[in-house]
Tab-separated table of C-alpha atoms and ligand atoms in Angstrom:
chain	number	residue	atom	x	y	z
A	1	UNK	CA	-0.135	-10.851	-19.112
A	2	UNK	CA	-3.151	-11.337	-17.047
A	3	UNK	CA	-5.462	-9.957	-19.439
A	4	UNK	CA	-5.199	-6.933	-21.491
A	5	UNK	CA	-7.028	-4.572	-19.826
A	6	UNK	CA	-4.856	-0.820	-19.530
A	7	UNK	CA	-5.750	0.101	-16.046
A	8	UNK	CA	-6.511	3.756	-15.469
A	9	UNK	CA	-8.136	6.116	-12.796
A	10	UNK	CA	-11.397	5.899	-14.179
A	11	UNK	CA	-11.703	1.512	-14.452
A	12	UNK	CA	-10.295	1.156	-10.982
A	13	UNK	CA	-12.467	3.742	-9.527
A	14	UNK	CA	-15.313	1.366	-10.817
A	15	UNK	CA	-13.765	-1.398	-9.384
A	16	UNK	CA	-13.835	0.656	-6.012
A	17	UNK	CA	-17.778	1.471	-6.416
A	18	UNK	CA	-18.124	-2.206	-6.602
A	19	UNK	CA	-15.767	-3.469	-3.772
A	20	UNK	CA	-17.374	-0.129	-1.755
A	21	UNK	CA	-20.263	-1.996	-0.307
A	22	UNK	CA	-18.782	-5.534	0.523
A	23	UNK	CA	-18.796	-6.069	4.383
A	24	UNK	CA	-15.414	-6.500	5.212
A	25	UNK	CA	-13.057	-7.440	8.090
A	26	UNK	CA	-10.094	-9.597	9.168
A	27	UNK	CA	-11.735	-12.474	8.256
A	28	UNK	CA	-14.821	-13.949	6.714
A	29	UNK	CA	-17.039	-13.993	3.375
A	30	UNK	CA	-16.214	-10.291	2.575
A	31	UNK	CA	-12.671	-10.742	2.671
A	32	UNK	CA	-13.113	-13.554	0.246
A	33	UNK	CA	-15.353	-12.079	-1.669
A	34	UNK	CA	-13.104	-8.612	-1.953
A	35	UNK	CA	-9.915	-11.010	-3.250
A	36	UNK	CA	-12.371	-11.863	-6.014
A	37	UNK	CA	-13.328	-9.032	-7.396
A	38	UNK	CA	-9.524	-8.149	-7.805
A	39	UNK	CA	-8.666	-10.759	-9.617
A	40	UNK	CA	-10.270	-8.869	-12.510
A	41	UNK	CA	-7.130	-6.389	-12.141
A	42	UNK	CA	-4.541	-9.459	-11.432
A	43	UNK	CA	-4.368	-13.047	-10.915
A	44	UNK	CA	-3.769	-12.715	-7.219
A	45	UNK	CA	-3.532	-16.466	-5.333
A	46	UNK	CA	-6.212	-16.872	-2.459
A	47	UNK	CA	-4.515	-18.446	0.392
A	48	UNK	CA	-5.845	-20.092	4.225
A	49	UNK	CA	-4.924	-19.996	7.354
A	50	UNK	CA	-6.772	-21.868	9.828
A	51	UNK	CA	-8.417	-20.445	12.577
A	52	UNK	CA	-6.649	-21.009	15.995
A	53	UNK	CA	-3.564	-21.453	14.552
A	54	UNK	CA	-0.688	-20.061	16.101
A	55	UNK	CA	1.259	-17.114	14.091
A	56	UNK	CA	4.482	-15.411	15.719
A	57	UNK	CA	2.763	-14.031	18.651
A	58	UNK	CA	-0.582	-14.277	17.961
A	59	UNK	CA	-3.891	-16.501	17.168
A	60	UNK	CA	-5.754	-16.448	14.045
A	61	UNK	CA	-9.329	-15.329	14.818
A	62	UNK	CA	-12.609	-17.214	14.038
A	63	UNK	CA	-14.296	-15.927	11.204
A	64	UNK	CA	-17.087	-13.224	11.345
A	65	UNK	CA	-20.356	-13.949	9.373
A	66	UNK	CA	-22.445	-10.656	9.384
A	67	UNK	CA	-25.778	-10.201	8.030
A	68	UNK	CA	-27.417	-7.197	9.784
A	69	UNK	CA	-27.723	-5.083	13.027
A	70	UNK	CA	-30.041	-2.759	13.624
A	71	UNK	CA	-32.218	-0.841	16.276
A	72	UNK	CA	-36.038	-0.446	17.082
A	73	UNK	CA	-37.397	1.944	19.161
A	74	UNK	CA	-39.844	1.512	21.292
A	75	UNK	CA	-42.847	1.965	18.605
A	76	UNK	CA	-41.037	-0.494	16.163
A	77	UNK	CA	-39.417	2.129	13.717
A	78	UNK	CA	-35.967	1.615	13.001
A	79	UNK	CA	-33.926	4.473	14.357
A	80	UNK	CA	-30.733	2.345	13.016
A	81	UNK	CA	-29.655	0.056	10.164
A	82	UNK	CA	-26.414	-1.469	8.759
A	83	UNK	CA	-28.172	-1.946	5.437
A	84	UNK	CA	-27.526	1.842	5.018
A	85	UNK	CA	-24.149	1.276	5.993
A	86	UNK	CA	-21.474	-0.950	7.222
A	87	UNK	CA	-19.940	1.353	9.646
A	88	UNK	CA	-23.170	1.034	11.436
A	89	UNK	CA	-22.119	-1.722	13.343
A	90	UNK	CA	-18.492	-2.062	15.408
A	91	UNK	CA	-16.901	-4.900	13.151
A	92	UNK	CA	-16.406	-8.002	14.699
A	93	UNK	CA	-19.464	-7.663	16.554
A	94	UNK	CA	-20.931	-11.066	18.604
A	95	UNK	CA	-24.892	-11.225	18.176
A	96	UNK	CA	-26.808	-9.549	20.185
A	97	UNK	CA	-30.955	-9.634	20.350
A	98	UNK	CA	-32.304	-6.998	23.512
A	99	UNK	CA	-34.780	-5.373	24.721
A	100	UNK	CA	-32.964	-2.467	27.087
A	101	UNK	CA	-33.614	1.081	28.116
A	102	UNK	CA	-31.805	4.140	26.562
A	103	UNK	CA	-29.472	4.171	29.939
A	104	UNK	CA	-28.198	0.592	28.976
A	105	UNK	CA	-27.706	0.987	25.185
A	106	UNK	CA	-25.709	4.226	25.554
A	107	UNK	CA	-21.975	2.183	26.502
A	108	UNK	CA	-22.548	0.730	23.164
A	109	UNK	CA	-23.295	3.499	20.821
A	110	UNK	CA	-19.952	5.360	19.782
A	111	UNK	CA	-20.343	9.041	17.771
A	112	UNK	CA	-17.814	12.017	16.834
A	113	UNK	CA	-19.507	14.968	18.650
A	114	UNK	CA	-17.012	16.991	16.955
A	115	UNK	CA	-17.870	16.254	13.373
A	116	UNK	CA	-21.768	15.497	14.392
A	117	UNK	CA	-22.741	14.079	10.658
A	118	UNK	CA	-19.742	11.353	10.672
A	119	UNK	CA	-20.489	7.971	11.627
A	120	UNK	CA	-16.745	6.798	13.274
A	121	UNK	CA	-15.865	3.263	12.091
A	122	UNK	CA	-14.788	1.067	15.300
A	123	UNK	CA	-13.712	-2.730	15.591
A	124	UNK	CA	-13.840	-5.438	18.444
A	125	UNK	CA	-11.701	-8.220	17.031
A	126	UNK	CA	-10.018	-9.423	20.042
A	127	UNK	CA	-13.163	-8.749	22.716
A	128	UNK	CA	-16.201	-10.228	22.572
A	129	UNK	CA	-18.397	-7.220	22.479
A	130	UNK	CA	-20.924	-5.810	20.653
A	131	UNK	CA	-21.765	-1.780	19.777
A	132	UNK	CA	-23.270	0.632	17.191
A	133	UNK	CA	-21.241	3.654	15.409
A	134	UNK	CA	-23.454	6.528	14.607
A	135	UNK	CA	-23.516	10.092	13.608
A	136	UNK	CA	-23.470	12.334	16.468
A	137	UNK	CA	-26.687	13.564	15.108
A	138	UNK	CA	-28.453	10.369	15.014
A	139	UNK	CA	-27.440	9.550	18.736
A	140	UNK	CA	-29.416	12.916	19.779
A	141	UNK	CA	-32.665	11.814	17.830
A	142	UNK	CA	-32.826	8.773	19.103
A	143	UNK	CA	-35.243	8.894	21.653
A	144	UNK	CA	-35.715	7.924	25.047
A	145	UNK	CA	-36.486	3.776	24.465
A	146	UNK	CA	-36.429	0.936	25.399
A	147	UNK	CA	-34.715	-0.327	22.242
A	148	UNK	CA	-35.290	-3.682	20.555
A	149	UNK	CA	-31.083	-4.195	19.608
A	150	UNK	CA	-30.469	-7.111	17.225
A	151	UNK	CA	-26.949	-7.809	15.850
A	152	UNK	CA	-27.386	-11.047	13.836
A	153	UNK	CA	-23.921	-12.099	13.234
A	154	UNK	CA	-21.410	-15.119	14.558
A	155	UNK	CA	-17.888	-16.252	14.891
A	156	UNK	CA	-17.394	-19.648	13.503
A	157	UNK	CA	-14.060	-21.924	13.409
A	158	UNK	CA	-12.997	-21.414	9.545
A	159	UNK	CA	-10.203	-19.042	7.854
A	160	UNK	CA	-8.122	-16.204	7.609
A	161	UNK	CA	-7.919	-15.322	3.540
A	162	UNK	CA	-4.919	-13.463	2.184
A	163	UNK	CA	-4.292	-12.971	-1.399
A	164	UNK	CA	-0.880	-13.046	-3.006
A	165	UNK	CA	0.754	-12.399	-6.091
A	166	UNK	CA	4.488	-13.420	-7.402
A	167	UNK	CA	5.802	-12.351	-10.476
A	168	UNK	CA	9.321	-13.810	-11.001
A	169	UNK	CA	11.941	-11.306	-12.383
A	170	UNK	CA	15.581	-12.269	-13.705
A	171	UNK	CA	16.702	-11.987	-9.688
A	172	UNK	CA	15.461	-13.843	-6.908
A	173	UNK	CA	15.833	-10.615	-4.831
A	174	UNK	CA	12.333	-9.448	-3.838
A	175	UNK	CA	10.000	-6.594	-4.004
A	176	UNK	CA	6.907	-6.662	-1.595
A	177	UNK	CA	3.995	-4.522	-2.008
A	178	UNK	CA	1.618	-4.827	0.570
A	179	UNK	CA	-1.872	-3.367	1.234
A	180	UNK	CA	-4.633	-4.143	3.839
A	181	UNK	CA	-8.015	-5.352	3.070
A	182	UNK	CA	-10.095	-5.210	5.981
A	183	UNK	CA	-11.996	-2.027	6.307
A	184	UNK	CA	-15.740	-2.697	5.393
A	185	UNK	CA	-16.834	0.911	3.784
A	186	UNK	CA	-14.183	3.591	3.704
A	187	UNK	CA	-12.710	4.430	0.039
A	188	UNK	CA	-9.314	5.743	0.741
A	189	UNK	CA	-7.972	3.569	3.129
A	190	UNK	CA	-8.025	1.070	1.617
A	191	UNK	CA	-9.586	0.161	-1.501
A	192	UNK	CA	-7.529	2.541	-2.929
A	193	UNK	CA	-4.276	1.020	-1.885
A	194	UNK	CA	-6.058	-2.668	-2.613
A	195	UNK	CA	-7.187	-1.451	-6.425
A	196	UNK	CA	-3.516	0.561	-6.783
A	197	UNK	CA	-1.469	-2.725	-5.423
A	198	UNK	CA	-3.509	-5.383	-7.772
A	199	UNK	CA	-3.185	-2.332	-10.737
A	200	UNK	CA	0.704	-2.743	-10.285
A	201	UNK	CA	1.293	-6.185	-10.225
A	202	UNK	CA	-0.710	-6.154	-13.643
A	203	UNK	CA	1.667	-3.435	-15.160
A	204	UNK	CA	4.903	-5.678	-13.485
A	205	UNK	CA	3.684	-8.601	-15.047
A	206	UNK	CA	3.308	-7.209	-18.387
A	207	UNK	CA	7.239	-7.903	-18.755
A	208	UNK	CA	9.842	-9.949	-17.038
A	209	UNK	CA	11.006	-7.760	-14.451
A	210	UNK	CA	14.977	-7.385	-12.789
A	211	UNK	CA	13.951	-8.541	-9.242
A	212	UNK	CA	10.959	-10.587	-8.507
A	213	UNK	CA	7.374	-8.941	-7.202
A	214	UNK	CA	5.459	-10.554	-4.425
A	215	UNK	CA	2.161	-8.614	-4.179
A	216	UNK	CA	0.326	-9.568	-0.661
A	217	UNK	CA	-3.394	-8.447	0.143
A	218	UNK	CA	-3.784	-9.020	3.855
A	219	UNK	CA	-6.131	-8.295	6.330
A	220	UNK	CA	-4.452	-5.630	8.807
A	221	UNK	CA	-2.098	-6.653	11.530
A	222	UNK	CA	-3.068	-10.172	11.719
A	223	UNK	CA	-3.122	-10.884	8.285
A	224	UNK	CA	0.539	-9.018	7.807
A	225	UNK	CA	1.715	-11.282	10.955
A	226	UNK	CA	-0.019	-14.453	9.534
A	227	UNK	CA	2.048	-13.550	6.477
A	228	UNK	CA	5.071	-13.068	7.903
A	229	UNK	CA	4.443	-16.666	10.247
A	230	UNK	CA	4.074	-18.514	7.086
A	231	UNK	CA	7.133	-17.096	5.044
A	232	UNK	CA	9.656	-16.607	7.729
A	233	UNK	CA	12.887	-18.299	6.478
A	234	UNK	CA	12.133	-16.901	2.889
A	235	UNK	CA	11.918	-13.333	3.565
A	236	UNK	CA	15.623	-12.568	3.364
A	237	UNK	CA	15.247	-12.030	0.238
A	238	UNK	CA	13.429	-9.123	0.337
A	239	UNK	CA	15.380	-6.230	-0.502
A	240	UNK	CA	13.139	-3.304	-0.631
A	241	UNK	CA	9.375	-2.670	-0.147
A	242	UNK	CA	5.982	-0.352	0.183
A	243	UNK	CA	2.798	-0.774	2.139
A	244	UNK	CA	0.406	1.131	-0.232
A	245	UNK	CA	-2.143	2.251	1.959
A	246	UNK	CA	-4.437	6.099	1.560
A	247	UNK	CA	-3.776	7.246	-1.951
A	248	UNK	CA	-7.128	8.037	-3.757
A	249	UNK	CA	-7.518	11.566	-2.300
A	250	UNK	CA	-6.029	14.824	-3.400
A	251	UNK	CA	-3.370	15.468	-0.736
A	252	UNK	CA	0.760	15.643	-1.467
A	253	UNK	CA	2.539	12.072	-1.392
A	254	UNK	CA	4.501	10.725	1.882
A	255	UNK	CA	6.799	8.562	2.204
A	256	UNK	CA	7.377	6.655	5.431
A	257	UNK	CA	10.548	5.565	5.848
A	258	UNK	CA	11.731	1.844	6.453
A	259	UNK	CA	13.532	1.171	10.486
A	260	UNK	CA	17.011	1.720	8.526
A	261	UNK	CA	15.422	4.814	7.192
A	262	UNK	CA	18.656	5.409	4.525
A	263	UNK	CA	18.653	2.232	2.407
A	264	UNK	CA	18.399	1.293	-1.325
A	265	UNK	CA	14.618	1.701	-1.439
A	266	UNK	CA	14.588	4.992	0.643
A	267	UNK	CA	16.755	6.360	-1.491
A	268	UNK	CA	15.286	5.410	-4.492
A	269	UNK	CA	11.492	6.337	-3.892
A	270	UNK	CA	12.559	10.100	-2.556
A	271	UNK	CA	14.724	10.263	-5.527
A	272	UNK	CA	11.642	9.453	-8.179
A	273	UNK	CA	9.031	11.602	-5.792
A	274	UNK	CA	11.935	14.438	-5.980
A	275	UNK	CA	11.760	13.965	-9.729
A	276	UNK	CA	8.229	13.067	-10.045
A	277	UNK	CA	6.620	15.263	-7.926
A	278	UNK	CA	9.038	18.190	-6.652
A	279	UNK	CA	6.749	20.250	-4.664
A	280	UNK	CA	4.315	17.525	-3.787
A	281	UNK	CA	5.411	15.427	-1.469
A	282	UNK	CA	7.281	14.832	2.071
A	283	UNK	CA	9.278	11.949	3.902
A	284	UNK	CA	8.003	11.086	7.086
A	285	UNK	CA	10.523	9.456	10.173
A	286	UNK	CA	9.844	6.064	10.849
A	287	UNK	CA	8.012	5.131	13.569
A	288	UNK	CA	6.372	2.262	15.457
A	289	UNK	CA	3.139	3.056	14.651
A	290	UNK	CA	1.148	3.105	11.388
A	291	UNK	CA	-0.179	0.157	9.072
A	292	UNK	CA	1.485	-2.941	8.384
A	293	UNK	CA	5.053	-1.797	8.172
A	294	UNK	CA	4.773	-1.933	11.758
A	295	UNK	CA	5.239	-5.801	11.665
A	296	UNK	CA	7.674	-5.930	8.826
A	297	UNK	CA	9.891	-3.714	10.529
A	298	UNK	CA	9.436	-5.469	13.666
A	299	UNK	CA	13.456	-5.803	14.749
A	300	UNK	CA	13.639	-9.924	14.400
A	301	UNK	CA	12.378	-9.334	10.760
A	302	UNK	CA	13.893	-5.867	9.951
A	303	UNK	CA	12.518	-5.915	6.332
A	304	UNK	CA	13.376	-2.420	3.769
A	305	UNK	CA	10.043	-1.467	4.283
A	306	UNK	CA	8.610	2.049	3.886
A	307	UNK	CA	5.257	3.780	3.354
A	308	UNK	CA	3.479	5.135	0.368
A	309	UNK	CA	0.671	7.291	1.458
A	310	UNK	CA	-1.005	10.816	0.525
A	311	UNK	CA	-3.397	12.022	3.796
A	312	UNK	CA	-1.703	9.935	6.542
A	313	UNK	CA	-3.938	8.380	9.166
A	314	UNK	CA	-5.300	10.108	12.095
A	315	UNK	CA	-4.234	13.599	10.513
A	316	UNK	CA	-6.906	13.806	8.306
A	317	UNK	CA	-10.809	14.831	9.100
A	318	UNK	CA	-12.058	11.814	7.040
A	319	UNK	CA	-9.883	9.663	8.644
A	320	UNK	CA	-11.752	5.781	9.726
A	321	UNK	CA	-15.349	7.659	9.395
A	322	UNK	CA	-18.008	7.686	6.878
A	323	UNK	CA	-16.590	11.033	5.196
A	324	UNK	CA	-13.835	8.387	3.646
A	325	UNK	CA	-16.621	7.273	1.003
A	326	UNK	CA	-16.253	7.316	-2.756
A	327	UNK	CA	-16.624	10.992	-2.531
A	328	UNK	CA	-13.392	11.892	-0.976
A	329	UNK	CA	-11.496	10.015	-3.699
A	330	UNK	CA	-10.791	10.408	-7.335
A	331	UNK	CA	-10.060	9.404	-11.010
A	332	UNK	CA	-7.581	11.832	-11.766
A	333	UNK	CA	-6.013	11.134	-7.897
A	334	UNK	CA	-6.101	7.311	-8.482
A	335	UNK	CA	-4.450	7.869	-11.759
A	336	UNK	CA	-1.813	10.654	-10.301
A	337	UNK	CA	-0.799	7.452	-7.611
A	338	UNK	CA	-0.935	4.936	-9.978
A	339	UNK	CA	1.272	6.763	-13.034
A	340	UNK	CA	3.663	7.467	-10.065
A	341	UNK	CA	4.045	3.526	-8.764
A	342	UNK	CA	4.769	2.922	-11.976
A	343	UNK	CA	7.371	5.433	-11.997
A	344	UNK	CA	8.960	3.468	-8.689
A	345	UNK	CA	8.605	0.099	-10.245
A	346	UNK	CA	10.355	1.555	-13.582
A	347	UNK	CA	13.431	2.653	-11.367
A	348	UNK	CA	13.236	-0.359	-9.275
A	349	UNK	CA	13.712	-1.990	-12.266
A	350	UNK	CA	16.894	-0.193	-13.941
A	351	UNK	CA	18.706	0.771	-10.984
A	352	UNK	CA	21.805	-0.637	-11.826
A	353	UNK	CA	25.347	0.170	-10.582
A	354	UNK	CA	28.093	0.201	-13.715
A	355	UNK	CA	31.833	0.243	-13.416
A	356	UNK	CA	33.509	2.433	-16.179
A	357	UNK	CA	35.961	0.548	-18.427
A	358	UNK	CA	38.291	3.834	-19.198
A	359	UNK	CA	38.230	5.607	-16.028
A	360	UNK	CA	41.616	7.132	-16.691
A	361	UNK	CA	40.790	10.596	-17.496
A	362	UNK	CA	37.817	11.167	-19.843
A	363	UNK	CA	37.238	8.641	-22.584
A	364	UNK	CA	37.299	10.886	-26.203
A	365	UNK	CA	33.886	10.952	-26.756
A	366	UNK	CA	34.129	12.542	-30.112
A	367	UNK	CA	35.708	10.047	-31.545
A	368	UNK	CA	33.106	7.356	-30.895
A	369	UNK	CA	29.939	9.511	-32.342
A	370	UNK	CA	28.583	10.170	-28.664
A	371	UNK	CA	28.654	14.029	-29.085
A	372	UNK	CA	25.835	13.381	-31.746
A	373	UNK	CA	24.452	10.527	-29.894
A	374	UNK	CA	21.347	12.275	-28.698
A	375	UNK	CA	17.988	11.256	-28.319
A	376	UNK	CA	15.066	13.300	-30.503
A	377	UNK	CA	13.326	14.193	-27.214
A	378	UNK	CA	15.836	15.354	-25.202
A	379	UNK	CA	18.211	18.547	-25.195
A	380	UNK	CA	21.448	17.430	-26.416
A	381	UNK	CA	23.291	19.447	-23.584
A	382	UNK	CA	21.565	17.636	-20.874
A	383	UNK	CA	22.351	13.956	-22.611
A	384	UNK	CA	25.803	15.304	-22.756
A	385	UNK	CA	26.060	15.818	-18.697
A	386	UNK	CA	23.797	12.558	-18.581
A	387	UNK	CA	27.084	10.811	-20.410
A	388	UNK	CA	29.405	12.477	-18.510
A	389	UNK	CA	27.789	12.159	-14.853
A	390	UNK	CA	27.235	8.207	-15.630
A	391	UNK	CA	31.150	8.012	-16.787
A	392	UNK	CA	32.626	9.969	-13.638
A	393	UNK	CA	30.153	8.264	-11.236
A	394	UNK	CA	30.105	4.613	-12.424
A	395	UNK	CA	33.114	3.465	-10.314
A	396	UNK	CA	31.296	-0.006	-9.281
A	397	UNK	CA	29.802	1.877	-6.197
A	398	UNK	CA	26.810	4.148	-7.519
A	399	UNK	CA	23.357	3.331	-8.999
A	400	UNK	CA	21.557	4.876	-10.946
A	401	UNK	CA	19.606	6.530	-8.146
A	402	UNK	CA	22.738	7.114	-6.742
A	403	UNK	CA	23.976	9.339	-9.658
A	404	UNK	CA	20.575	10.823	-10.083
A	405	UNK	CA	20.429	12.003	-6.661
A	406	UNK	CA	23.621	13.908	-6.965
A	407	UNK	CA	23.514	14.825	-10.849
A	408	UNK	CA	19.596	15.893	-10.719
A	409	UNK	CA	18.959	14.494	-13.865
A	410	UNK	CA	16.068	11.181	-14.059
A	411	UNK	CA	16.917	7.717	-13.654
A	412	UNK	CA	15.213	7.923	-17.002
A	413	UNK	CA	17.793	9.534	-18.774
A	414	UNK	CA	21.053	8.196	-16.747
A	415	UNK	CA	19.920	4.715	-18.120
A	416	UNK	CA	19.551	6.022	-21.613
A	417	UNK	CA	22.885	7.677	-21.564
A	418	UNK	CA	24.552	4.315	-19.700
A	419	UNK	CA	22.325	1.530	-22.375
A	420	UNK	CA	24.758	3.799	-24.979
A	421	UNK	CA	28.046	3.815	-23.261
A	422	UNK	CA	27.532	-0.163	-22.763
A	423	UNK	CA	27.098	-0.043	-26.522
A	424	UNK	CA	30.243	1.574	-26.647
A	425	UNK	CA	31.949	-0.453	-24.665
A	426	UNK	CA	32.640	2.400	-21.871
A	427	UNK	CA	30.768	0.967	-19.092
A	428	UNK	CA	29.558	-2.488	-18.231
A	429	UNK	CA	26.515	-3.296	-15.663
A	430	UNK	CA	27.567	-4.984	-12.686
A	431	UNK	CA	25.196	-5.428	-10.400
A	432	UNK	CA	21.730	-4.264	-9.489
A	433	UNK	CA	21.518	-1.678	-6.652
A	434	UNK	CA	19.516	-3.999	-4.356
A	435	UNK	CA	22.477	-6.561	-4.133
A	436	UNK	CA	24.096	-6.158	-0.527
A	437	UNK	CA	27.682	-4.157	-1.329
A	438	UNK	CA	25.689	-1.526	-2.272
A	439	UNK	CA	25.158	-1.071	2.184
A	440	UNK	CA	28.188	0.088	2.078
A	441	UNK	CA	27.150	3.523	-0.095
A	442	UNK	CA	29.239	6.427	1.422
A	443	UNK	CA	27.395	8.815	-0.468
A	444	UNK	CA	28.749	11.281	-2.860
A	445	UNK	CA	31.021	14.226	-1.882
B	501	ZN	ZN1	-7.402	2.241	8.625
């Protein structure tokens, strides 16, 4: 609806190459200027909260204007420079504007000696301090000082920017997709998640959907808490969820999954990654730790909430350092990610449950036409167990994903097989799988 644009691997990695150089962090003109530039890929809503306001626990931060940091040495060359890149400088930085000896700069300078050409990205958001990231082999060129150390950069009373997209579907039960929008220069995590989520909402919005879609592009941790302040007696409605984080490089997929770790949406996703991707993927326990799931699976808000991911953080080499750059990620990988979101969002959106109207023994198919009732595409044996497996299973208790889980075959083809037995009058939809009865799934002997 937004605008007509088919969004591929190849026209979001060019919206990544743009977005790659923006200084970002939790708050501030980059984070601003980052919700802009996706608003080419959907109409995402920019939204404010005030600094020093109060959310759940915490305080929204001031907001950090950067322009550059850099270092002299003592003959007035520049040994380092955030103009050839953002990591340079630990985000969040205060300024700064010494002259001190190699002795005194050293607490502030922070390198990877075991991967000696990777600058390590580092933040200060809740100390006021001040430091450098560099390569470990810059740190051993760089001489014996004094220094001349400027950080020109300040923390002023103004916003924390979120962006946020609803599209309403025929339910008021809700989908969130959420995906962090902080880090200033690393490709993977997240501007792949941040292009992927925005790329989404755009294919959602296309059509009225089953459930609505609420899209949220928030700065890590505090914008996911911020979030969460401001919506707090309208989030029972959420039914099911994914923070899309990491999924521009060429590893398997993971799913994390939600505090309940066995409800609609868990079953769902490992049902279409089963289908989708047999022998390329993995479910991960959940745990406390991680991105913003973290906070939506805190226990007062308990949300449905898993993890889509392919290298998870911290196990990966590239992981928060400058090997994350535009390099590490890919067309075809984007693409890959982005065919199989729309995979989830397709299931999402037809996982019904049905209740079969002639449950007494088999209903004569024959008769009504359905042993010829097969699609051109698909083997008319496998339609046949598709017709079968949605008549035996639809008792009023199992979805789609339900039935596809135990029968093997795609939600795909279960709905095709069910759209014809409602056309024959053998089954009738009766609720989605979201709505709450379904808790009560005993699973399938
Ligand atoms: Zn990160």
């Amino acid at each position: 609806m937004h605008n007509e644009t088919v969004w591929n691997g190849n026209n979001l990695l060019q919206i990544m190459d743009d977005l790659f150089p923006i200084m970002r962090s939790i708050t501030g003109p980059g984070v601003r200027k980052s919700l802009e530039k996706l608003q080419a890929i959907a109409p995402l809503v920019v939204h404010e909260v005030k600094s020093g306001s109060d959310v759940l626990d915490w305080t929204v931060p001031e907001e950090w204007h950067f322009k550059r940091a850099w270092i002299e040495d003592g003959k007035g060359t520049i040994v380092l420079d955030s103009e050839s890149s953002n990591l340079h400088v630990v985000n969040f930085s205060v300024a700064v504007d010494q002259i001190m000896s190699r002795e005194e700069l050293l607490p502030h300078l922070h390198s990877l000696p075991e991967t000696p050409h990777s600058v390590p990205y580092r933040t200060t958001y809740y100390a006021e301090q001040w430091g450098f990231c560099l390569s470990h082999n810059e740190l051993q060129q760089l001489g014996d000082g004094p220094f001349h150390v400027r950080i020109d950069a300040k923390r002023t009373p103004g916003v924390l920017n979120y962006g946020e997209i609803c599209v309403p579907g025929e339910s008021p039960s809700e989908i969130l997709i959420s995906t962090h929008i902080c880090h200033p220069q690393l490709a993977n995590d997240n501007l792949s998640g941040m292009v992927l989520a925005a790329a989404l909402a755009n294919y959602i919005g296309k059509n009225k959907p089953s459930l609505t879609w609420r899209f949220v592009f928030v700065p890590g941790t505090i914008g996911a808490i911020s979030w969460l302040s401001q919506n707090q007696n309208t989030v029972s409605t959420i039914v099911g969820g994914l923070v899309l984080t990491g999924l521009g490089d060429s590893s398997s997929f993971n799913w994390k999954k939600t505090r309940a770790g066995n409800g609609w949406i868990d079953r769902l996703v490992q049902q279409v990654l089963e289908q989708a991707v047999p022998d390329y993927h993995a479910t991960l326990p959940f745990s406390p730790y991680g991105y913003d799931e973290r906070q939506y699976c805190s226990p007062g808000f308990n949300l449905p909430i898993g993890r889509l991911t392919r290298a998870v953080h911290g196990t990966f080499p590239e992981y928060h350092t400058s090997d994350d750059n535009m390099d590490f990620v890919s067309a075809s990988n984007l693409e890959e990610s982005l065919e199989l979101l729309k995979g989830i969002a397709d299931a999402i959106d037809i996982d019904m449950v049905y209740q079969n109207l002639s449950p007494y023994a088999e209903p004569q198919l024959g008769r009504r036409g359905l042993y010829s009732a097969f699609g051109a595409n698909v083997d008319p044996g496998r339609f046949q167990m598709a017709l079968l497996w949605m008549l035996n299973q639809s008792d009023g208790t199992h979805s789609l994903s339900d039935i596809s889980t135990v029968s093997k075959i795609p939600i795909l083809e279960l709905h095709d097989a069910a759209i014809i037995l409602v056309e024959h009058e053998l089954l009738i939809a009766v609720r989605h799988a979201s709505e709450p009865f379904n808790q009560e799934f005993q699973g399938v002997e």
